[in-house]
Short mmCIF file of C-alpha atoms in Angstrom, two decimals:
data_model
loop_
_atom_site.label_atom_id
_atom_site.label_comp_id
_atom_site.label_asym_id
_atom_site.label_seq_id
_atom_site.Cartn_x
_atom_site.Cartn_y
_atom_site.Cartn_z
CA UNK A 1 -0.47 -10.99 29.99
CA UNK A 2 -2.11 -12.68 27.46
CA UNK A 3 -4.45 -15.54 29.29
CA UNK A 4 -6.23 -18.10 26.39
CA UNK A 5 -9.39 -18.64 27.41
CA UNK A 6 -9.73 -22.25 29.05
CA UNK A 7 -11.03 -24.92 26.43
CA UNK A 8 -9.15 -23.66 23.39
CA UNK A 9 -6.95 -26.38 22.22
CA UNK A 10 -3.66 -26.24 20.52
CA UNK A 11 -4.50 -26.61 17.50
CA UNK A 12 -7.52 -24.35 17.03
CA UNK A 13 -5.25 -21.74 19.32
CA UNK A 14 -2.43 -21.91 16.45
CA UNK A 15 -5.67 -21.94 13.22
CA UNK A 16 -6.59 -18.79 14.73
CA UNK A 17 -3.07 -17.00 15.46
CA UNK A 18 -2.57 -17.28 12.01
CA UNK A 19 -5.11 -15.15 10.94
CA UNK A 20 -5.29 -11.10 10.34
CA UNK A 21 -8.73 -10.76 9.83
CA UNK A 22 -10.40 -7.13 9.90
CA UNK A 23 -13.51 -5.88 11.66
CA UNK A 24 -16.16 -2.81 10.65
CA UNK A 25 -16.42 0.44 13.31
CA UNK A 26 -14.34 2.19 15.32
CA UNK A 27 -14.07 0.12 18.10
CA UNK A 28 -13.69 -3.27 18.20
CA UNK A 29 -16.84 -5.76 18.80
CA UNK A 30 -17.07 -7.82 21.05
CA UNK A 31 -16.78 -10.69 18.75
CA UNK A 32 -13.17 -10.04 18.14
CA UNK A 33 -12.57 -9.38 21.84
CA UNK A 34 -13.82 -12.61 22.15
CA UNK A 35 -11.42 -13.91 19.34
CA UNK A 36 -8.10 -12.73 21.13
CA UNK A 37 -8.84 -14.26 24.26
CA UNK A 38 -8.87 -17.93 22.09
CA UNK A 39 -5.74 -17.25 20.59
CA UNK A 40 -6.05 -14.59 17.97
CA UNK A 41 -2.71 -12.57 18.05
CA UNK A 42 -3.57 -10.37 14.52
CA UNK A 43 -6.03 -7.23 13.83
CA UNK A 44 -5.86 -5.91 10.34
CA UNK A 45 -6.94 -2.29 10.28
CA UNK A 46 -8.19 -0.14 7.02
CA UNK A 47 -9.79 3.38 6.55
CA UNK A 48 -13.30 2.20 7.99
CA UNK A 49 -11.44 1.62 11.79
CA UNK A 50 -9.77 5.56 11.82
CA UNK A 51 -11.30 8.43 12.78
CA UNK A 52 -8.65 10.43 14.39
CA UNK A 53 -5.34 9.65 15.90
CA UNK A 54 -6.61 9.51 19.24
CA UNK A 55 -9.33 7.49 18.75
CA UNK A 56 -7.38 5.00 16.86
CA UNK A 57 -4.74 4.94 20.02
CA UNK A 58 -7.94 4.30 22.06
CA UNK A 59 -8.54 1.40 19.50
CA UNK A 60 -5.67 -0.04 19.90
CA UNK A 61 -4.59 -0.26 23.47
CA UNK A 62 -8.41 -1.42 23.52
CA UNK A 63 -7.44 -4.61 21.75
CA UNK A 64 -4.00 -4.73 24.14
CA UNK A 65 -6.45 -4.60 26.99
CA UNK A 66 -7.21 -8.02 25.95
CA UNK A 67 -4.11 -8.82 24.19
CA UNK A 68 -0.67 -7.64 25.32
CA UNK A 69 0.79 -8.95 22.85
CA UNK A 70 -1.75 -8.35 19.70
CA UNK A 71 -0.13 -7.37 16.30
CA UNK A 72 -1.99 -4.38 14.87
CA UNK A 73 -1.04 -4.59 11.55
CA UNK A 74 -2.82 -1.77 9.17
CA UNK A 75 -2.17 -0.79 5.15
CA UNK A 76 -0.29 2.85 5.53
CA UNK A 77 2.37 3.46 2.41
CA UNK A 78 1.75 7.22 2.73
CA UNK A 79 1.21 8.86 -0.90
CA UNK A 80 -1.66 7.64 -2.32
CA UNK A 81 -2.80 4.86 -0.20
CA UNK A 82 -2.86 5.89 3.25
CA UNK A 83 -5.23 5.05 5.58
CA UNK A 84 -4.46 6.81 8.79
CA UNK A 85 -5.17 10.16 6.96
CA UNK A 86 -7.94 8.32 4.45
CA UNK A 87 -10.28 11.49 5.08
CA UNK A 88 -7.54 14.46 4.19
CA UNK A 89 -5.38 12.74 2.68
CA UNK A 90 -1.45 11.85 3.34
CA UNK A 91 1.42 14.54 4.87
CA UNK A 92 3.58 12.49 3.15
CA UNK A 93 4.52 11.32 -0.48
CA UNK A 94 4.73 8.22 -1.50
CA UNK A 95 7.29 5.80 -3.50
CA UNK A 96 7.37 7.44 -6.60
CA UNK A 97 8.00 10.90 -5.03
CA UNK A 98 11.05 9.36 -3.27
CA UNK A 99 12.46 7.49 -6.43
CA UNK A 100 11.81 10.75 -7.79
CA UNK A 101 14.86 12.65 -5.32
CA UNK A 102 16.78 9.34 -5.08
CA UNK A 103 18.12 10.44 -1.83
CA UNK A 104 17.94 7.11 0.46
CA UNK A 105 18.67 8.95 3.64
CA UNK A 106 15.56 11.15 2.58
CA UNK A 107 13.25 7.75 2.02
CA UNK A 108 14.75 6.63 5.83
CA UNK A 109 13.92 10.15 7.18
CA UNK A 110 10.18 9.60 5.72
CA UNK A 111 9.75 6.16 6.73
CA UNK A 112 11.09 6.27 10.18
CA UNK A 113 8.38 9.86 10.60
CA UNK A 114 5.89 7.40 9.62
CA UNK A 115 6.50 4.78 11.72
CA UNK A 116 6.57 6.81 14.51
CA UNK A 117 3.08 8.39 13.84
CA UNK A 118 1.71 4.61 13.68
CA UNK A 119 3.70 3.62 16.93
CA UNK A 120 2.05 6.36 18.46
CA UNK A 121 -1.48 5.68 17.83
CA UNK A 122 -0.60 1.73 18.85
CA UNK A 123 0.07 -0.02 15.18
CA UNK A 124 2.97 -2.05 15.31
CA UNK A 125 3.21 -3.81 11.80
CA UNK A 126 2.63 -1.88 8.76
CA UNK A 127 1.99 -3.28 5.00
CA UNK A 128 4.67 -1.81 3.59
CA UNK A 129 6.85 -0.88 1.60
CA UNK A 130 6.05 -1.98 -1.82
CA UNK A 131 9.02 -2.96 -3.85
CA UNK A 132 7.56 -3.79 -7.02
CA UNK A 133 9.76 -2.18 -9.94
CA UNK A 134 7.05 -0.70 -11.72
CA UNK A 135 8.29 -2.07 -15.70
CA UNK A 136 5.14 -1.90 -17.31
CA UNK A 137 3.97 1.60 -17.52
CA UNK A 138 0.80 0.04 -18.34
CA UNK A 139 0.60 -1.21 -14.93
CA UNK A 140 -2.81 -0.42 -13.19
CA UNK A 141 -2.23 -1.44 -9.61
CA UNK A 142 0.99 -0.54 -8.48
CA UNK A 143 2.44 2.65 -10.32
CA UNK A 144 2.81 5.37 -8.06
CA UNK A 145 3.47 2.68 -5.35
CA UNK A 146 6.88 2.02 -6.96
CA UNK A 147 9.64 3.10 -6.18
CA UNK A 148 9.96 3.91 -10.26
CA UNK A 149 10.97 1.43 -13.37
CA UNK A 150 14.76 0.54 -12.14
CA UNK A 151 15.58 -1.78 -10.83
CA UNK A 152 18.58 -0.66 -8.75
CA UNK A 153 17.28 2.50 -7.30
CA UNK A 154 13.77 0.50 -6.26
CA UNK A 155 16.26 -1.76 -4.18
CA UNK A 156 17.55 1.27 -2.36
CA UNK A 157 15.11 2.52 -1.76
CA UNK A 158 12.83 -0.51 -0.47
CA UNK A 159 16.17 -1.11 1.76
CA UNK A 160 16.19 2.27 3.54
CA UNK A 161 12.26 2.35 3.87
CA UNK A 162 12.06 -1.03 5.72
CA UNK A 163 15.77 0.36 8.10
CA UNK A 164 13.63 3.77 9.01
CA UNK A 165 9.98 2.07 9.35
CA UNK A 166 11.21 -0.48 11.55
CA UNK A 167 13.84 1.80 13.71
CA UNK A 168 10.65 3.47 14.76
CA UNK A 169 9.85 0.13 16.06
CA UNK A 170 6.61 -0.47 13.78
CA UNK A 171 7.64 -3.40 11.08
CA UNK A 172 7.67 -3.76 8.09
CA UNK A 173 5.91 -5.82 5.55
CA UNK A 174 7.64 -5.74 1.78
CA UNK A 175 5.66 -6.84 -0.92
CA UNK A 176 4.16 -7.91 -3.65
CA UNK A 177 6.35 -11.10 -3.89
CA UNK A 178 8.16 -12.20 -5.79
CA UNK A 179 7.38 -8.99 -7.53
CA UNK A 180 3.56 -6.83 -9.02
CA UNK A 181 5.63 -4.53 -11.50
CA UNK A 182 4.85 -6.33 -14.77
CA UNK A 183 1.66 -6.95 -14.49
CA UNK A 184 -1.15 -5.48 -16.98
CA UNK A 185 -4.41 -6.54 -14.90
CA UNK A 186 -5.45 -5.45 -10.88
CA UNK A 187 -5.48 -9.14 -8.60
CA UNK A 188 -8.15 -6.91 -6.68
CA UNK A 189 -9.82 -7.96 -10.14
CA UNK A 190 -8.87 -11.54 -11.56
CA UNK A 191 -5.13 -13.52 -12.02
CA UNK A 192 -2.35 -11.37 -13.34
CA UNK A 193 0.20 -13.04 -14.99
CA UNK A 194 4.17 -12.19 -15.54
CA UNK A 195 5.48 -14.67 -18.72
CA UNK A 196 9.70 -13.13 -18.05
CA UNK A 197 12.22 -15.67 -17.89
CA UNK A 198 13.73 -16.70 -14.80
CA UNK A 199 16.96 -14.67 -15.56
CA UNK A 200 14.79 -11.40 -16.26
CA UNK A 201 13.29 -11.88 -12.45
CA UNK A 202 16.10 -13.08 -11.14
CA UNK A 203 17.40 -9.68 -12.03
CA UNK A 204 14.74 -7.68 -11.67
CA UNK A 205 11.77 -8.25 -9.76
CA UNK A 206 13.60 -10.48 -6.88
CA UNK A 207 16.44 -7.92 -6.21
CA UNK A 208 14.69 -5.17 -4.67
CA UNK A 209 13.16 -8.09 -2.22
CA UNK A 210 16.74 -9.22 -1.74
CA UNK A 211 17.49 -6.05 -0.56
CA UNK A 212 14.50 -5.77 2.27
CA UNK A 213 15.77 -9.46 3.27
CA UNK A 214 19.71 -7.71 3.70
CA UNK A 215 17.89 -4.66 5.29
CA UNK A 216 15.88 -7.13 7.94
CA UNK A 217 12.63 -6.81 7.31
CA UNK A 218 10.16 -8.59 9.52
CA UNK A 219 7.64 -9.49 6.88
CA UNK A 220 7.66 -10.25 3.47
CA UNK A 221 3.45 -9.89 1.80
CA UNK A 222 2.94 -12.21 -1.49
CA UNK A 223 1.35 -11.35 -4.47
CA UNK A 224 -1.63 -12.63 -5.59
CA UNK A 225 -0.04 -13.28 -9.28
CA UNK A 226 1.09 -16.50 -12.04
CA UNK A 227 4.95 -16.31 -12.85
CA UNK A 228 5.25 -19.67 -15.06
CA UNK A 229 8.69 -19.34 -14.62
CA UNK A 230 8.97 -20.20 -10.93
CA UNK A 231 5.09 -21.85 -10.92
CA UNK A 232 3.11 -22.68 -13.71
CA UNK A 233 0.30 -24.05 -11.59
CA UNK A 234 0.00 -21.66 -8.79
CA UNK A 235 -0.42 -18.56 -7.96
CA UNK A 236 2.53 -17.45 -5.84
CA UNK A 237 0.44 -16.89 -2.99
CA UNK A 238 -0.32 -20.84 -3.25
CA UNK A 239 3.33 -21.94 -4.39
CA UNK A 240 5.44 -23.78 -2.20
CA UNK A 241 7.81 -23.46 -5.09
CA UNK A 242 7.84 -19.68 -4.78
CA UNK A 243 7.31 -18.72 -0.76
CA UNK A 244 8.63 -22.04 0.49
CA UNK A 245 11.50 -23.17 -2.61
CA UNK A 246 11.93 -19.84 -3.44
CA UNK A 247 11.49 -17.18 -0.47
CA UNK A 248 13.07 -18.99 2.35
CA UNK A 249 15.60 -21.86 1.03
CA UNK A 250 17.06 -19.98 -2.25
CA UNK A 251 16.72 -16.28 -0.51
CA UNK A 252 17.43 -17.71 2.89
CA UNK A 253 13.96 -15.46 4.43
CA UNK A 254 13.00 -16.20 7.73
CA UNK A 255 10.45 -13.72 9.07
CA UNK A 256 6.72 -14.04 8.79
CA UNK A 257 4.91 -14.32 5.15
CA UNK A 258 1.68 -13.05 5.00
CA UNK A 259 -0.84 -13.34 2.36
CA UNK A 260 -2.24 -10.48 0.42
CA UNK A 261 -6.22 -9.94 0.97
CA UNK A 262 -7.81 -13.57 0.35
CA UNK A 263 -11.11 -12.08 -0.62
CA UNK A 264 -9.54 -10.70 -3.90
CA UNK A 265 -11.11 -12.40 -7.48
CA UNK A 266 -7.50 -13.80 -8.08
CA UNK A 267 -7.67 -16.11 -5.02
CA UNK A 268 -11.62 -16.12 -4.52
CA UNK A 269 -12.92 -16.55 -7.70
CA UNK A 270 -11.02 -19.44 -8.43
CA UNK A 271 -10.39 -21.30 -5.34
CA UNK A 272 -11.94 -19.49 -2.90
CA UNK A 273 -11.25 -17.97 0.99
CA UNK A 274 -11.16 -21.41 3.00
CA UNK A 275 -9.50 -23.60 0.40
CA UNK A 276 -7.05 -20.84 -0.66
CA UNK A 277 -6.04 -20.53 2.72
CA UNK A 278 -5.38 -23.67 3.62
CA UNK A 279 -3.99 -24.02 0.46
CA UNK A 280 -1.28 -20.77 1.26
CA UNK A 281 -0.25 -22.30 4.73
CA UNK A 282 0.62 -25.25 2.78
CA UNK A 283 2.59 -23.44 0.62
CA UNK A 284 4.63 -21.55 3.11
CA UNK A 285 2.23 -18.58 4.04
CA UNK A 286 2.14 -18.05 8.51
CA UNK A 287 -0.32 -15.47 8.14
CA UNK A 288 -3.86 -15.08 6.07
CA UNK A 289 -4.66 -11.31 5.41
CA UNK A 290 -8.50 -11.04 5.18
CA UNK A 291 -11.26 -8.58 5.84
CA UNK A 292 -11.05 -5.69 3.64
CA UNK A 293 -14.00 -7.08 2.11
CA UNK A 294 -15.40 -10.00 4.52
CA UNK A 295 -14.89 -8.33 8.26
CA UNK A 296 -17.16 -9.56 10.16
CA UNK A 297 -16.38 -13.06 13.10
CA UNK A 298 -18.25 -16.08 10.00
CA UNK A 299 -15.51 -14.91 8.43
CA UNK A 300 -12.98 -15.75 10.91
CA UNK A 301 -15.17 -19.48 12.29
CA UNK A 302 -14.66 -20.43 8.83
CA UNK A 303 -10.93 -20.04 7.95
CA UNK A 304 -10.30 -21.39 11.83
CA UNK A 305 -12.82 -24.35 11.00
CA UNK A 306 -10.88 -24.44 7.19
CA UNK A 307 -7.82 -24.99 8.33
CA UNK A 308 -8.39 -27.21 11.73
CA UNK A 309 -10.29 -29.54 9.08
CA UNK A 310 -6.99 -29.71 6.66
CA UNK A 311 -4.69 -30.70 9.30
CA UNK A 312 -7.73 -33.33 10.90
CA UNK A 313 -8.05 -35.15 7.16
CA UNK A 314 -3.83 -35.03 6.62
CA UNK A 315 -3.99 -32.19 3.90
CA UNK A 316 -2.16 -29.34 5.76
CA UNK A 317 0.79 -31.07 7.84
CA UNK A 318 -0.43 -29.97 12.02
CA UNK A 319 3.58 -29.06 12.18
CA UNK A 320 3.02 -26.44 9.32
CA UNK A 321 0.32 -24.95 10.70
CA UNK A 322 2.37 -24.90 14.47
CA UNK A 323 5.45 -23.24 12.69
CA UNK A 324 3.28 -20.54 11.17
CA UNK A 325 1.92 -20.05 14.43
CA UNK A 326 5.33 -19.78 16.09
CA UNK A 327 6.40 -17.05 13.21
CA UNK A 328 3.06 -14.36 14.04
CA UNK A 329 4.62 -15.29 17.77
CA UNK A 330 7.93 -14.48 17.20
CA UNK A 331 6.94 -11.37 15.57
CA UNK A 332 4.82 -10.24 18.20
CA UNK A 333 7.78 -10.74 20.51
CA UNK A 334 10.28 -8.74 18.47
CA UNK A 335 7.30 -5.64 17.82
CA UNK A 336 7.42 -5.22 21.58
CA UNK A 337 11.57 -5.31 21.79
CA UNK A 338 11.82 -3.10 19.38
CA UNK A 339 9.19 -0.39 20.30
CA UNK A 340 11.31 -0.31 23.98
CA UNK A 341 14.25 0.65 21.35
CA UNK A 342 12.01 2.78 19.55
CA UNK A 343 14.50 5.61 19.48
CA UNK A 344 16.58 3.96 16.36
CA UNK A 345 20.04 3.04 15.52
CA UNK A 346 23.16 5.64 15.29
CA UNK A 347 22.38 7.49 12.24
CA UNK A 348 18.66 7.58 11.83
CA UNK A 349 17.10 10.73 12.98
CA UNK A 350 14.21 11.88 15.76
CA UNK A 351 10.82 12.00 13.38
CA UNK A 352 9.86 15.74 12.54
CA UNK A 353 6.90 16.66 11.14
CA UNK A 354 7.67 18.66 8.06
CA UNK A 355 9.83 15.57 6.43
CA UNK A 356 7.06 14.46 4.40
CA UNK A 357 6.43 17.96 2.73
CA UNK A 358 10.14 18.58 2.66
CA UNK A 359 10.44 15.56 0.93
CA UNK A 360 7.12 16.50 -2.02
CA UNK A 361 8.99 19.90 -2.66
CA UNK A 362 12.03 18.11 -3.94
CA UNK A 363 10.10 15.69 -5.97
CA UNK A 364 8.19 18.11 -7.91
CA UNK A 365 9.54 18.32 -11.62
CA UNK A 366 8.79 21.62 -13.59
CA UNK A 367 8.72 21.29 -17.48
CA UNK A 368 8.30 24.26 -19.69
CA UNK A 369 8.63 26.34 -16.29
CA UNK A 370 9.82 29.59 -18.57
CA UNK A 371 6.49 29.61 -20.11
CA UNK A 372 4.84 29.94 -16.68
CA UNK A 373 3.16 32.88 -15.55
CA UNK A 374 2.34 32.63 -11.88
CA UNK A 375 -1.13 32.61 -10.72
CA UNK A 376 -2.44 35.54 -8.80
CA UNK A 377 -6.39 35.03 -9.37
CA UNK A 378 -8.50 32.22 -7.70
CA UNK A 379 -7.99 29.49 -10.81
CA UNK A 380 -10.25 26.74 -11.73
CA UNK A 381 -9.43 23.18 -11.85
CA UNK A 382 -10.29 21.05 -13.72
CA UNK A 383 -9.68 17.44 -12.37
CA UNK A 384 -9.82 14.59 -14.66
CA UNK A 385 -10.95 11.85 -12.52
CA UNK A 386 -9.76 8.02 -13.62
CA UNK A 387 -10.76 5.31 -11.26
CA UNK A 388 -9.28 4.75 -8.25
CA UNK A 389 -7.62 1.11 -8.21
CA UNK A 390 -8.77 -0.35 -5.13
CA UNK A 391 -5.87 -0.20 -2.96
CA UNK A 392 -5.58 3.50 -3.46
CA UNK A 393 -10.05 3.78 -2.33
CA UNK A 394 -12.05 6.38 -3.85
CA UNK A 395 -12.21 7.76 -0.86
CA UNK A 396 -9.38 9.75 -0.28
CA UNK A 397 -9.34 13.11 -1.86
CA UNK A 398 -6.67 14.10 -4.52
CA UNK A 399 -5.60 16.84 -6.51
CA UNK A 400 -4.58 20.61 -5.92
CA UNK A 401 -7.55 22.36 -5.38
CA UNK A 402 -7.98 22.47 -1.34
CA UNK A 403 -4.14 23.59 -1.11
CA UNK A 404 -4.86 26.43 -4.16
CA UNK A 405 -8.05 27.41 -2.29
CA UNK A 406 -5.63 28.23 0.93
CA UNK A 407 -3.20 29.95 -1.29
CA UNK A 408 -5.66 31.67 -3.63
CA UNK A 409 -9.03 32.13 -1.91
CA UNK A 410 -11.62 31.21 -4.48
CA UNK A 411 -10.47 28.70 -6.29
CA UNK A 412 -12.72 25.92 -7.45
CA UNK A 413 -12.60 22.55 -8.61
CA UNK A 414 -15.00 20.06 -10.28
CA UNK A 415 -14.42 16.57 -11.48
CA UNK A 416 -14.92 15.61 -15.60
CA UNK A 417 -14.30 11.82 -16.86
CA UNK A 418 -15.00 11.07 -20.51
CA UNK A 419 -15.18 12.13 -23.99
CA UNK A 420 -17.03 14.81 -23.15
CA UNK A 421 -14.75 16.61 -20.03
CA UNK A 422 -12.99 18.81 -21.92
CA UNK A 423 -16.40 20.34 -23.05
CA UNK A 424 -17.91 20.70 -20.36
CA UNK A 425 -14.74 22.11 -18.45
CA UNK A 426 -14.44 24.48 -20.40
CA UNK A 427 -17.93 25.92 -20.34
CA UNK A 428 -17.59 26.08 -16.78
CA UNK A 429 -14.09 27.07 -16.01
CA UNK A 430 -15.07 30.21 -17.87
CA UNK A 431 -12.57 33.09 -18.16
CA UNK A 432 -10.72 31.68 -15.37
CA UNK A 433 -7.13 30.03 -15.70
CA UNK A 434 -7.10 26.43 -16.38
CA UNK A 435 -5.10 23.82 -14.10
CA UNK A 436 -6.15 20.65 -15.27
CA UNK A 437 -5.18 17.95 -13.11
CA UNK A 438 -4.07 14.10 -14.16
CA UNK A 439 -3.45 10.87 -12.92
CA UNK A 440 -2.03 9.02 -15.29
CA UNK A 441 -2.10 10.10 -18.21
CA UNK A 442 -0.91 7.89 -20.97
CA UNK A 443 -2.96 5.38 -19.31
CA UNK A 444 -5.91 6.96 -20.40
CA UNK A 445 -6.63 7.76 -24.06
CA UNK A 446 -9.72 9.56 -23.33
CA UNK A 447 -7.77 12.05 -20.99
CA UNK A 448 -5.31 12.47 -22.77
CA UNK A 449 -7.68 14.32 -26.00
CA UNK A 450 -9.43 16.09 -22.98
CA UNK A 451 -5.82 17.93 -22.74
CA UNK A 452 -5.81 18.32 -26.56
CA UNK A 453 -8.85 19.94 -26.13
CA UNK A 454 -8.00 21.79 -23.40
CA UNK A 455 -4.96 23.16 -24.57
CA UNK A 456 -5.79 23.87 -27.98
CA UNK A 457 -8.58 26.71 -26.19
CA UNK A 458 -6.47 27.18 -23.04
CA UNK A 459 -2.99 27.49 -24.05
CA UNK A 460 -2.40 28.95 -21.16
CA UNK A 461 -3.81 25.95 -18.96
CA UNK A 462 -1.68 24.14 -16.54
CA UNK A 463 -0.99 20.86 -16.40
CA UNK A 464 -0.29 19.08 -13.11
CA UNK A 465 0.51 15.15 -13.93
CA UNK A 466 -0.06 13.27 -10.10
CA UNK A 467 0.66 9.74 -11.26
CA UNK A 468 3.30 8.25 -13.44
CA UNK A 469 5.27 11.44 -15.26
CA UNK A 470 5.34 8.69 -19.16
CA UNK A 471 3.17 10.99 -20.95
CA UNK A 472 5.09 13.73 -23.26
CA UNK A 473 4.88 17.43 -20.58
CA UNK A 474 2.45 19.70 -22.24
CA UNK A 475 1.20 22.79 -20.49
CA UNK A 476 1.83 26.34 -19.10
CA UNK A 477 3.64 25.18 -17.82
CA UNK A 478 3.45 21.06 -16.60
CA UNK A 479 4.06 19.95 -13.15
CA UNK A 480 4.77 16.71 -11.99
CA UNK A 481 4.11 15.17 -8.46
CA UNK A 482 4.77 11.54 -8.77
CA UNK A 483 1.60 10.84 -6.46
CA UNK A 484 -1.61 12.62 -5.87
CA UNK A 485 -1.64 13.02 -1.43
CA UNK A 486 -2.33 15.98 0.14
CA UNK A 487 1.31 16.84 0.81
CA UNK A 488 1.81 16.45 -3.08
CA UNK A 489 -0.87 18.75 -3.92
CA UNK A 490 0.47 21.73 -2.01
CA UNK A 491 3.78 21.40 -3.47
CA UNK A 492 2.24 21.96 -6.99
CA UNK A 493 0.53 24.23 -5.22
CA UNK A 494 3.05 26.37 -4.61
CA UNK A 495 4.75 26.35 -7.60
CA UNK A 496 2.26 27.35 -9.62
CA UNK A 497 1.27 29.74 -7.21
CA UNK A 498 4.73 30.92 -6.92
CA UNK A 499 4.48 31.16 -3.29
#
């Protein structure tokens, strides 16, 4: 059983309990183990903490040797956003691919298998799924992380994902409340704003969260966005109107509320992480996510002391902090019981390793297929590379080159960007068939221009869109994978080579 270090008072223990910090390295540092002994109840994992499933299992066992009921959280959406397979790309397609298939049983099965793999490694809280309706095609941070632009589709797949993940014994954390889809700014860099009227928000943004709550999601993550129709003064993470008035009281949600990363500029630039954390707990949040950037003991100490000081000065009611800590502990108890029943309820299948590939293959759409001449010799893959958003990261490989090389040995690839991308790609490719791989062509004018040039010079160029397929399809053929996970690359490569 967990033993709290002597001398740790209730207030300090509660302040530690509501933190979800990260750390560096693939083993737990001494300071983190010490904080677990003092009352810290959650730890957040990132790609930097994971080298292999066996290593991850050993890491989580190390944490549980210090505190057996610790919540081990991760941002594992599958698809473009993966931490388990950050070095190789995910074995599961992301939300947009699942939405393109629109088979809720498949979505549930994928979430269950992903959850099973997390549970085997000792992870019991997943900051997923994204329930955002991608209503703004220029959205720079959601995109293929969303099930789609149709509210009903997003709602039913969000519910299916929550059901599948939690049947595997892993708590779902549905995000980003009250909905991050209609934004044109990445909250990692600045504060986005949604100016939709309340009736639009009710019908569009909130519907998937209602579905997630009905499905029993154990956690909800707040968004760092300003929604004037709900609160003209405070971003959602810091808004009592949104977290308590809307989420708790109107929607009837009683589980854990987790903040998005507090180092993100949308909060840190205007409030700082210490004051931002105090305001978030006061508004109704129960857990403070931090550690994507600030991942050390000093950060934990600063946030703990800020919360304790706010209680002692009367800025933060002690009962609000105690309630938040109690919700963290309640979720920890649920994960313990859920792990014991991880075979899942009736109707949820046992996990199977190939479900991700099955889903990726079903998600592929091929346009202008009649113009496709199967590739039988090693092609040249021109990767038209956009700047990756921070949630996705730029360390995870993407594209089809590796999979094409498996089918057609000798396949080469190059990354190109900017106004000269096509000219350089043509000069390097030589006479080889070109496979041009793009991500969100509609958001990058230079990318569209590069495709114009490539297709004018080489009409047999195959175009593979691995983002949201918003632009008119062109190429010989045009292949849309609805995501850039490695499993999506494999599905596209199979089409190209007609395996």
